[in-house]
Amino acid sequence: MMNSVTVKQVSIGKFSGQEFTEVPDHVASEEPLEIRLEYGPAGQRTGRSLSVTMRTPGMDTDLVAGFLFTEGIIRTPSDVLGIDTPADNIATARLHPDLPFDMKKLERHFYTSSSCGVCGKTSIDAVKTAVCIRPGERQLRVRAETLYGLPETLRRAQATFDA
């Protein structure tokens, strides 16, 4: 049985010859997750966004704990008081007040990008962008023959990838 969090049913367009039909299909779910930290001594706690990553929803607490460990932020499970994962794709890790932590050591001064546009964002709010096409506006249509011909067109234009 498929997990409804990690797999979603969607409607896709299927071409067979010149005939187009809509059929159901199952796709892996992927969503951004903002990882935030709450750190510092008792009475002087600070909260800050640490990273945004893409993930398959479902095991966010484990993902955040593993991320903190591999980044060298924590060394043992007791370094984390808890990880809150409410809705809205945000997880907040509450570090132990006695854990020495310097956020400046984690600042990265390089440019990152991705085809989906998530990498390099610093918060979920930055990921959420306006939709370019408004409902009711004319939408771009591409003929099936054009789509079928794209692999060959790309091969001719990108000889490096023929090898």
Coordinates of N, CA and C in Angstrom, one line a residue:
M1 N 0.8 -1.2 0.0 CA 0.0 0.0 0.0 C 0.9 1.2 0.0
M2 N 0.5 2.2 -0.8 CA 1.3 3.5 -0.9 C 1.0 4.4 0.2
N3 N 2.1 5.1 0.7 CA 1.9 6.1 1.8 C 1.4 7.4 1.1
S4 N 0.3 7.9 1.6 CA -0.3 9.1 1.0 C 0.5 10.3 1.2
V5 N 1.5 10.3 2.1 CA 2.3 11.5 2.3 C 3.5 11.5 1.2
T6 N 4.0 10.3 1.0 CA 5.1 10.2 0.1 C 4.8 10.0 -1.4
V7 N 3.6 9.5 -1.6 CA 3.1 9.2 -3.0 C 1.7 9.9 -3.2
K8 N 1.6 10.6 -4.3 CA 0.3 11.3 -4.6 C -0.2 10.8 -5.9
Q9 N -1.6 10.7 -6.0 CA -2.2 10.4 -7.3 C -2.5 11.7 -8.0
V10 N -2.1 11.8 -9.3 CA -2.3 13.0 -10.1 C -2.9 12.6 -11.4
S11 N -3.5 13.5 -12.1 CA -4.0 13.3 -13.4 C -2.9 13.8 -14.4
I12 N -2.6 12.9 -15.4 CA -1.6 13.3 -16.4 C -2.2 13.2 -17.8
G13 N -1.6 13.9 -18.7 CA -2.0 13.7 -20.1 C -1.2 12.7 -20.8
K14 N -1.8 11.8 -21.5 CA -1.1 10.7 -22.1 C -1.4 10.8 -23.6
F15 N -0.3 10.8 -24.4 CA -0.5 10.8 -25.9 C -0.2 9.4 -26.4
S16 N -1.0 9.0 -27.3 CA -0.8 7.7 -28.0 C -1.1 8.1 -29.5
G17 N -0.1 8.1 -30.3 CA -0.3 8.6 -31.7 C -0.7 10.0 -31.6
Q18 N -1.9 10.4 -32.1 CA -2.4 11.7 -32.1 C -3.5 11.9 -31.1
E19 N -3.7 10.8 -30.3 CA -4.8 10.8 -29.3 C -4.3 11.2 -27.9
F20 N -5.0 12.1 -27.3 CA -4.7 12.6 -26.0 C -5.8 12.1 -25.0
T21 N -5.4 11.5 -23.9 CA -6.3 11.1 -22.8 C -5.7 11.5 -21.5
E22 N -6.6 11.8 -20.5 CA -6.1 12.0 -19.2 C -6.3 10.7 -18.4
V23 N -5.2 10.4 -17.7 CA -5.2 9.1 -16.9 C -4.6 9.4 -15.5
P24 N -5.0 8.6 -14.5 CA -4.3 8.8 -13.2 C -2.9 8.2 -13.2
D25 N -2.1 8.8 -12.4 CA -0.7 8.3 -12.2 C -0.3 8.6 -10.8
H26 N 0.7 7.8 -10.3 CA 1.3 8.1 -9.0 C 2.6 8.7 -9.1
V27 N 2.9 9.7 -8.3 CA 4.2 10.4 -8.3 C 4.7 10.5 -6.9
A28 N 6.0 10.5 -6.8 CA 6.7 10.7 -5.5 C 6.5 12.2 -5.1
S29 N 6.1 12.4 -3.9 CA 5.9 13.7 -3.3 C 7.2 14.3 -2.9
E30 N 7.5 15.6 -3.2 CA 8.7 16.3 -2.8 C 8.3 17.7 -2.4
E31 N 8.7 18.1 -1.3 CA 8.3 19.5 -0.8 C 9.6 20.1 -0.1
P32 N 9.6 21.4 -0.1 CA 10.7 22.1 0.7 C 10.5 22.0 2.2
L33 N 11.6 21.9 2.9 CA 11.5 22.0 4.4 C 12.5 23.0 4.9
E34 N 12.0 24.0 5.6 CA 12.9 25.0 6.3 C 13.3 24.4 7.6
I35 N 14.6 24.4 7.9 CA 15.1 23.9 9.2 C 15.5 25.2 10.0
R36 N 14.9 25.3 11.1 CA 15.2 26.4 12.0 C 15.8 25.9 13.3
L37 N 16.6 26.8 13.9 CA 17.3 26.4 15.2 C 16.8 27.4 16.3
E38 N 16.6 26.8 17.5 CA 16.5 27.6 18.7 C 17.6 27.3 19.6
Y39 N 18.5 28.2 19.9 CA 19.7 27.9 20.6 C 20.0 29.1 21.6
G40 N 21.0 28.8 22.4 CA 21.5 29.7 23.4 C 21.2 29.4 24.8
P41 N 21.8 30.0 25.8 CA 21.5 29.7 27.2 C 20.1 30.1 27.6
A42 N 19.6 29.4 28.6 CA 18.2 29.7 29.2 C 18.1 31.2 29.4
G43 N 17.0 31.8 29.0 CA 16.8 33.2 29.2 C 17.3 34.1 28.1
Q44 N 18.2 33.5 27.3 CA 18.8 34.3 26.2 C 18.6 33.5 24.8
R45 N 17.6 32.8 24.7 CA 17.4 31.9 23.5 C 17.2 32.8 22.2
T46 N 17.8 32.2 21.2 CA 17.7 32.9 19.9 C 17.1 31.9 18.8
G47 N 16.3 32.4 17.9 CA 15.8 31.6 16.9 C 16.2 32.1 15.5
R48 N 16.6 31.1 14.6 CA 17.1 31.5 13.3 C 16.9 30.4 12.3
S49 N 16.6 30.8 11.1 CA 16.5 29.9 10.0 C 17.9 29.4 9.6
L50 N 18.1 28.1 9.4 CA 19.4 27.5 9.1 C 19.5 27.1 7.7
S51 N 18.5 26.5 7.1 CA 18.6 26.0 5.8 C 17.2 25.6 5.2
V52 N 17.1 25.6 3.9 CA 15.9 25.0 3.2 C 16.4 23.9 2.3
T53 N 15.8 22.8 2.4 CA 16.1 21.6 1.6 C 14.9 21.0 1.0
M54 N 15.1 20.2 0.0 CA 14.0 19.4 -0.6 C 14.0 18.0 0.1
R55 N 12.8 17.5 0.3 CA 12.7 16.2 0.9 C 11.3 15.6 0.6
T56 N 11.3 14.2 0.7 CA 10.0 13.5 0.6 C 9.4 13.6 2.0
P57 N 8.2 14.2 2.2 CA 7.7 14.3 3.6 C 7.5 13.0 4.3
G58 N 7.5 13.0 5.6 CA 7.2 11.8 6.3 C 8.1 11.5 7.5
M59 N 9.4 11.9 7.4 CA 10.3 11.6 8.5 C 11.2 12.8 8.7
D60 N 10.5 13.9 8.9 CA 11.2 15.2 9.0 C 12.0 15.3 10.3
T61 N 11.6 14.7 11.4 CA 12.4 14.8 12.6 C 13.7 14.1 12.4
D62 N 13.7 12.9 11.8 CA 14.9 12.1 11.6 C 15.8 12.9 10.6
L63 N 15.2 13.5 9.6 CA 16.0 14.3 8.6 C 16.7 15.4 9.3
V64 N 16.0 16.2 10.1 CA 16.6 17.3 10.8 C 17.7 16.9 11.8
A65 N 17.5 15.8 12.5 CA 18.5 15.3 13.5 C 19.7 14.9 12.7
G66 N 19.6 14.2 11.6 CA 20.7 13.8 10.8 C 21.4 14.9 10.2
F67 N 20.7 15.9 9.7 CA 21.3 17.1 9.2 C 22.2 17.8 10.2
L68 N 21.6 18.0 11.4 CA 22.3 18.7 12.5 C 23.6 17.9 12.8
F69 N 23.5 16.6 12.8 CA 24.7 15.7 13.2 C 25.8 15.8 12.1
T70 N 25.4 15.7 10.8 CA 26.4 15.7 9.7 C 27.0 17.1 9.5
E71 N 26.3 18.2 9.9 CA 26.8 19.5 9.9 C 27.7 19.8 11.1
G72 N 27.8 18.9 12.1 CA 28.6 19.1 13.2 C 28.0 20.0 14.3
I73 N 26.7 20.3 14.2 CA 26.0 21.1 15.1 C 25.8 20.4 16.4
I74 N 25.4 19.1 16.3 CA 25.2 18.2 17.5 C 26.1 17.0 17.4
R75 N 26.4 16.4 18.6 CA 27.2 15.2 18.6 C 26.5 14.0 19.2
T76 N 25.5 14.3 20.0 CA 24.7 13.3 20.6 C 23.2 13.6 20.6
P77 N 22.3 12.7 20.7 CA 20.9 13.0 20.8 C 20.5 13.9 21.9
S78 N 21.3 13.9 23.0 CA 20.9 14.8 24.1 C 21.2 16.3 23.9
D79 N 21.9 16.5 22.8 CA 22.2 17.9 22.4 C 20.9 18.6 21.9
V80 N 19.9 17.8 21.6 CA 18.6 18.4 21.1 C 17.5 18.2 22.1
L81 N 16.9 19.2 22.5 CA 15.8 19.1 23.5 C 14.5 18.5 22.8
G82 N 14.4 18.9 21.5 CA 13.2 18.4 20.7 C 13.2 19.0 19.3
I83 N 12.5 18.5 18.5 CA 12.3 19.0 17.1 C 10.8 19.1 16.8
D84 N 10.4 20.3 16.7 CA 9.0 20.6 16.4 C 8.7 20.6 14.9
T85 N 7.7 19.9 14.4 CA 7.4 19.8 13.0 C 5.9 20.1 12.8
P86 N 5.5 21.3 13.0 CA 4.1 21.6 12.7 C 3.9 21.7 11.2
A87 N 2.8 22.1 10.8 CA 2.5 22.2 9.3 C 3.3 23.3 8.7
D88 N 3.1 23.6 7.5 CA 3.8 24.7 6.7 C 5.3 24.4 6.4
N89 N 5.7 23.1 6.4 CA 7.0 22.7 5.9 C 8.2 23.4 6.7
I90 N 8.0 23.6 8.0 CA 9.0 24.2 8.8 C 9.3 23.3 10.0
A91 N 10.5 23.0 10.3 CA 10.9 22.2 11.4 C 11.9 23.0 12.3
T92 N 11.6 23.1 13.6 CA 12.5 23.9 14.5 C 13.1 22.9 15.5
A93 N 14.4 22.9 15.5 CA 15.2 22.1 16.4 C 15.6 23.0 17.6
R94 N 15.2 22.5 18.8 CA 15.6 23.2 20.0 C 16.8 22.6 20.6
L95 N 17.9 23.3 20.5 CA 19.2 22.8 21.0 C 19.3 23.0 22.5
H96 N 20.0 22.1 23.2 CA 20.2 22.1 24.6 C 20.9 23.5 25.0
P97 N 20.4 24.1 26.1 CA 21.0 25.4 26.5 C 22.5 25.4 26.7
D98 N 23.0 24.3 27.2 CA 24.4 24.2 27.5 C 25.3 23.9 26.3
L99 N 24.7 23.6 25.1 CA 25.4 23.3 23.9 C 26.1 24.5 23.3
P100 N 27.4 24.6 23.3 CA 28.1 25.7 22.6 C 27.8 25.7 21.1
F101 N 27.3 26.9 20.7 CA 26.9 27.0 19.3 C 27.1 28.4 18.8
D102 N 27.8 28.5 17.6 CA 28.1 29.8 17.0 C 27.5 29.8 15.6
M103 N 26.4 30.5 15.4 CA 25.8 30.5 14.1 C 26.7 31.0 13.0
K104 N 27.6 31.9 13.3 CA 28.5 32.5 12.3 C 29.4 31.4 11.6
K105 N 29.7 30.3 12.4 CA 30.5 29.2 11.8 C 29.7 28.5 10.7
L106 N 28.4 28.6 10.6 CA 27.6 27.9 9.6 C 27.2 28.8 8.4
E107 N 27.6 30.1 8.5 CA 27.2 31.0 7.4 C 28.1 30.6 6.2
R108 N 27.4 30.5 5.1 CA 28.1 30.1 3.8 C 28.1 31.2 2.9
H109 N 29.2 31.5 2.3 CA 29.3 32.7 1.4 C 29.6 32.2 0.0
F110 N 28.6 31.4 -0.5 CA 28.7 31.0 -1.9 C 27.3 31.0 -2.5
Y111 N 27.3 31.0 -3.8 CA 26.0 31.0 -4.5 C 25.6 29.6 -4.8
T112 N 24.3 29.3 -4.5 CA 23.8 28.0 -4.8 C 22.5 28.2 -5.6
S113 N 22.3 27.3 -6.5 CA 21.0 27.3 -7.3 C 20.6 25.9 -7.6
S114 N 19.4 25.8 -8.1 CA 18.8 24.5 -8.5 C 17.8 24.8 -9.6
S115 N 17.5 23.7 -10.4 CA 16.5 23.9 -11.4 C 15.2 24.2 -10.9
C116 N 14.8 23.7 -9.7 CA 13.5 24.0 -9.1 C 13.5 25.3 -8.4
G117 N 14.6 25.9 -8.1 CA 14.7 27.2 -7.4 C 14.6 27.2 -5.9
V118 N 14.7 26.0 -5.3 CA 14.7 26.0 -3.8 C 16.1 26.2 -3.2
C119 N 17.1 25.5 -3.7 CA 18.4 25.7 -3.1 C 18.9 27.1 -3.1
G120 N 19.4 27.6 -2.1 CA 19.9 28.9 -2.0 C 18.9 29.8 -1.3
K121 N 17.6 29.4 -1.1 CA 16.6 30.1 -0.4 C 16.9 30.0 1.1
T122 N 16.5 31.0 1.8 CA 16.8 31.0 3.3 C 15.6 30.8 4.1
S123 N 14.4 30.7 3.5 CA 13.2 30.5 4.3 C 12.1 29.9 3.4
I124 N 11.1 29.4 4.0 CA 10.0 28.9 3.3 C 9.3 30.1 2.6
D125 N 9.2 31.2 3.3 CA 8.6 32.4 2.7 C 9.2 32.8 1.4
A126 N 10.6 32.6 1.3 CA 11.3 32.9 0.1 C 11.0 31.9 -1.0
V127 N 10.6 30.7 -0.6 CA 10.3 29.7 -1.6 C 9.0 30.0 -2.3
K128 N 8.0 30.5 -1.5 CA 6.7 30.7 -2.0 C 6.7 31.9 -2.9
T129 N 6.5 31.7 -4.2 CA 6.5 32.8 -5.1 C 5.1 32.9 -5.8
A130 N 4.9 34.1 -6.5 CA 3.6 34.3 -7.2 C 3.6 33.4 -8.4
V131 N 2.4 33.0 -8.8 CA 2.2 32.2 -10.0 C 2.1 33.2 -11.1
C132 N 2.8 32.8 -12.2 CA 2.9 33.7 -13.4 C 1.6 33.8 -14.2
I133 N 0.9 32.7 -14.3 CA -0.3 32.6 -15.1 C -1.5 32.6 -14.2
R134 N -2.4 33.6 -14.4 CA -3.6 33.7 -13.6 C -4.7 32.9 -14.2
P135 N -5.5 32.3 -13.4 CA -6.7 31.5 -13.9 C -7.5 32.4 -14.9
G136 N -7.8 31.7 -16.0 CA -8.6 32.4 -17.0 C -7.7 33.0 -18.1
E137 N -6.4 33.2 -17.8 CA -5.6 33.8 -18.9 C -5.2 32.7 -19.9
R138 N -4.9 33.1 -21.1 CA -4.5 32.2 -22.1 C -3.2 31.5 -21.7
Q139 N -3.2 30.2 -21.8 CA -2.0 29.5 -21.5 C -1.3 28.9 -22.7
L140 N 0.0 28.8 -22.5 CA 0.8 28.3 -23.6 C 0.4 26.9 -24.0
R141 N 0.3 26.6 -25.3 CA 0.0 25.3 -25.8 C 1.2 24.8 -26.7
V142 N 1.6 23.6 -26.6 CA 2.7 23.1 -27.4 C 2.1 21.8 -28.1
R143 N 2.3 21.8 -29.4 CA 1.9 20.6 -30.2 C 2.6 19.3 -29.8
A144 N 2.0 18.2 -29.8 CA 2.6 16.9 -29.5 C 3.8 16.6 -30.3
E145 N 3.7 17.0 -31.6 CA 4.9 16.7 -32.5 C 6.1 17.5 -32.1
T146 N 5.9 18.7 -31.5 CA 7.0 19.5 -31.0 C 7.7 18.8 -29.9
L147 N 6.9 18.3 -28.9 CA 7.4 17.6 -27.8 C 8.1 16.3 -28.2
Y148 N 7.5 15.5 -29.1 CA 8.2 14.3 -29.6 C 9.5 14.6 -30.2
G149 N 9.7 15.7 -30.8 CA 10.9 16.1 -31.5 C 12.0 16.7 -30.7
L150 N 11.6 17.1 -29.4 CA 12.6 17.7 -28.6 C 13.9 16.9 -28.3
P151 N 13.8 15.6 -28.0 CA 15.0 14.9 -27.7 C 16.0 15.0 -28.8
E152 N 15.6 14.8 -30.1 CA 16.5 14.9 -31.2 C 17.0 16.3 -31.4
T153 N 16.2 17.3 -31.2 CA 16.6 18.7 -31.3 C 17.7 19.0 -30.2
L154 N 17.5 18.5 -29.0 CA 18.5 18.7 -27.9 C 19.8 17.9 -28.2
R155 N 19.7 16.7 -28.7 CA 20.9 15.9 -29.1 C 21.7 16.7 -30.1
R156 N 21.1 17.2 -31.1 CA 21.9 18.0 -32.2 C 22.5 19.2 -31.6
A157 N 21.9 19.9 -30.6 CA 22.4 21.1 -30.0 C 23.4 20.9 -28.9
Q158 N 23.5 19.6 -28.4 CA 24.3 19.3 -27.2 C 25.2 18.1 -27.5
A159 N 26.1 18.3 -28.4 CA 27.0 17.1 -28.8 C 27.8 16.5 -27.7
T160 N 28.0 17.3 -26.7 CA 28.8 16.9 -25.5 C 28.2 15.7 -24.9
F161 N 26.8 15.6 -24.9 CA 26.1 14.5 -24.2 C 25.9 13.3 -25.0
D162 N 26.4 13.2 -26.3 CA 26.3 12.1 -27.1 C 27.1 10.9 -26.6
A163 N 28.2 11.2 -26.0 CA 29.2 10.1 -25.6 C 28.6 9.1 -24.7

